[in-house]
PDB file of C-alpha atoms in Angstrom:
ATOM      1  CA  UNK X   1     130.080 152.915 126.533  1.00 71.00           C
ATOM      2  CA  UNK X   2     131.661 155.453 124.178  1.00 73.00           C
ATOM      3  CA  UNK X   3     134.823 154.188 122.469  1.00 82.00           C
ATOM      4  CA  UNK X   4     138.051 156.147 122.812  1.00 90.00           C
ATOM      5  CA  UNK X   5     139.511 157.269 119.517  1.00 94.00           C
ATOM      6  CA  UNK X   6     143.207 157.798 118.848  1.00 96.00           C
ATOM      7  CA  UNK X   7     143.859 161.161 117.222  1.00 96.00           C
ATOM      8  CA  UNK X   8     146.939 162.826 115.761  1.00 97.00           C
ATOM      9  CA  UNK X   9     148.741 165.522 117.703  1.00 96.00           C
ATOM     10  CA  UNK X  10     147.933 168.023 114.931  1.00 96.00           C
ATOM     11  CA  UNK X  11     144.208 167.257 115.159  1.00 97.00           C
ATOM     12  CA  UNK X  12     144.427 167.537 118.949  1.00 97.00           C
ATOM     13  CA  UNK X  13     146.055 170.976 118.679  1.00 96.00           C
ATOM     14  CA  UNK X  14     143.315 172.128 116.311  1.00 97.00           C
ATOM     15  CA  UNK X  15     140.603 170.934 118.703  1.00 96.00           C
ATOM     16  CA  UNK X  16     142.300 172.733 121.608  1.00 97.00           C
ATOM     17  CA  UNK X  17     142.609 175.977 119.598  1.00 97.00           C
ATOM     18  CA  UNK X  18     138.929 175.744 118.630  1.00 97.00           C
ATOM     19  CA  UNK X  19     137.940 175.352 122.291  1.00 97.00           C
ATOM     20  CA  UNK X  20     136.505 171.866 121.711  1.00 97.00           C
ATOM     21  CA  UNK X  21     138.454 170.050 124.467  1.00 97.00           C
ATOM     22  CA  UNK X  22     136.837 169.837 127.926  1.00 97.00           C
ATOM     23  CA  UNK X  23     139.399 167.884 129.955  1.00 97.00           C
ATOM     24  CA  UNK X  24     142.646 165.946 129.643  1.00 97.00           C
ATOM     25  CA  UNK X  25     144.714 163.598 131.749  1.00 96.00           C
ATOM     26  CA  UNK X  26     148.443 163.581 131.022  1.00 95.00           C
ATOM     27  CA  UNK X  27     150.287 160.384 131.897  1.00 94.00           C
ATOM     28  CA  UNK X  28     154.040 159.781 131.689  1.00 91.00           C
ATOM     29  CA  UNK X  29     154.460 163.357 130.473  1.00 89.00           C
ATOM     30  CA  UNK X  30     153.450 162.513 126.893  1.00 93.00           C
ATOM     31  CA  UNK X  31     150.264 160.436 126.852  1.00 95.00           C
ATOM     32  CA  UNK X  32     146.979 162.340 126.812  1.00 96.00           C
ATOM     33  CA  UNK X  33     143.495 160.955 127.307  1.00 97.00           C
ATOM     34  CA  UNK X  34     140.636 163.402 127.168  1.00 97.00           C
ATOM     35  CA  UNK X  35     137.089 164.268 126.323  1.00 96.00           C
ATOM     36  CA  UNK X  36     135.497 166.852 124.086  1.00 96.00           C
ATOM     37  CA  UNK X  37     133.027 169.552 125.079  1.00 96.00           C
ATOM     38  CA  UNK X  38     129.386 169.045 124.116  1.00 91.00           C
ATOM     39  CA  UNK X  39     130.016 165.397 123.258  1.00 90.00           C
ATOM     40  CA  UNK X  40     130.474 161.979 124.830  1.00 89.00           C
ATOM     41  CA  UNK X  41     133.447 161.351 122.549  1.00 93.00           C
ATOM     42  CA  UNK X  42     136.795 160.558 124.155  1.00 96.00           C
ATOM     43  CA  UNK X  43     140.253 160.623 122.596  1.00 97.00           C
ATOM     44  CA  UNK X  44     143.887 159.743 123.154  1.00 97.00           C
ATOM     45  CA  UNK X  45     147.025 161.224 121.654  1.00 97.00           C
ATOM     46  CA  UNK X  46     150.737 161.493 122.309  1.00 96.00           C
ATOM     47  CA  UNK X  47     152.449 164.856 122.672  1.00 94.00           C
ATOM     48  CA  UNK X  48     156.133 165.631 122.094  1.00 92.00           C
ATOM     49  CA  UNK X  49     158.125 165.360 125.318  1.00 88.00           C
ATOM     50  CA  UNK X  50     159.877 168.659 124.590  1.00 89.00           C
ATOM     51  CA  UNK X  51     156.704 170.753 124.154  1.00 89.00           C
ATOM     52  CA  UNK X  52     155.780 172.210 127.560  1.00 88.00           C
ATOM     53  CA  UNK X  53     153.861 175.073 125.871  1.00 92.00           C
ATOM     54  CA  UNK X  54     150.945 172.689 125.365  1.00 92.00           C
ATOM     55  CA  UNK X  55     150.069 173.144 129.050  1.00 92.00           C
ATOM     56  CA  UNK X  56     149.744 176.911 128.511  1.00 94.00           C
ATOM     57  CA  UNK X  57     147.553 176.364 125.454  1.00 96.00           C
ATOM     58  CA  UNK X  58     145.276 173.992 127.362  1.00 96.00           C
ATOM     59  CA  UNK X  59     145.070 176.419 130.272  1.00 96.00           C
ATOM     60  CA  UNK X  60     144.293 179.376 127.982  1.00 96.00           C
ATOM     61  CA  UNK X  61     141.326 177.442 126.571  1.00 97.00           C
ATOM     62  CA  UNK X  62     139.999 176.558 130.024  1.00 97.00           C
ATOM     63  CA  UNK X  63     140.707 172.849 129.657  1.00 97.00           C
ATOM     64  CA  UNK X  64     140.647 170.886 132.910  1.00 97.00           C
ATOM     65  CA  UNK X  65     144.157 169.439 133.241  1.00 96.00           C
ATOM     66  CA  UNK X  66     144.910 166.349 135.333  1.00 96.00           C
ATOM     67  CA  UNK X  67     148.397 164.891 135.618  1.00 93.00           C
ATOM     68  CA  UNK X  68     149.270 161.387 136.683  1.00 91.00           C
ATOM     69  CA  UNK X  69     152.859 160.902 137.815  1.00 81.00           C
ATOM     70  CA  UNK X  70     155.220 158.668 135.936  1.00 73.00           C
ATOM     71  CA  UNK X  71     155.274 155.215 137.441  1.00 65.00           C
ATOM     72  CA  UNK X  72     158.705 154.363 138.776  1.00 60.00           C
ATOM     73  CA  UNK X  73     160.122 151.469 140.650  1.00 49.00           C
ATOM     74  CA  UNK X  74     161.813 152.088 143.978  1.00 51.00           C
ATOM     75  CA  UNK X  75     164.448 149.554 142.929  1.00 48.00           C
ATOM     76  CA  UNK X  76     165.659 151.843 140.160  1.00 46.00           C
ATOM     77  CA  UNK X  77     166.071 154.764 142.552  1.00 45.00           C
ATOM     78  CA  UNK X  78     168.317 153.058 145.106  1.00 45.00           C
ATOM     79  CA  UNK X  79     171.211 152.204 142.745  1.00 47.00           C
ATOM     80  CA  UNK X  80     171.112 155.732 141.305  1.00 50.00           C
ATOM     81  CA  UNK X  81     171.334 157.257 144.782  1.00 50.00           C
ATOM     82  CA  UNK X  82     174.218 154.992 145.729  1.00 49.00           C
ATOM     83  CA  UNK X  83     176.014 155.841 142.513  1.00 47.00           C
ATOM     84  CA  UNK X  84     175.563 159.567 143.173  1.00 51.00           C
ATOM     85  CA  UNK X  85     176.962 159.168 146.689  1.00 48.00           C
ATOM     86  CA  UNK X  86     179.912 157.251 145.298  1.00 46.00           C
ATOM     87  CA  UNK X  87     180.773 160.053 142.902  1.00 48.00           C
ATOM     88  CA  UNK X  88     180.184 162.799 145.460  1.00 52.00           C
ATOM     89  CA  UNK X  89     181.951 161.299 148.437  1.00 54.00           C
ATOM     90  CA  UNK X  90     184.116 158.538 146.993  1.00 55.00           C
ATOM     91  CA  UNK X  91     182.442 155.632 148.812  1.00 47.00           C
TER      92      UNK X  91
END
């Protein structure tokens, strides 16, 4: 089994620009796990939450992009919906 190595965002950007990244999975909008081309090496990094251009850069380099949705609890949604209804309709 090949260990996964944590890498800096700057190093990740350099690898993407060089065309060395084969595939990534983005979780929670900021966590990336991926693998390099021509290697068994895997990596993880964290991207800034306010940097959507990274998707374009990955796409331009032909990186396979997978996205896993943010895990959320249904319990957190119900109070928010009720609160919104309260403010909209007064009940």
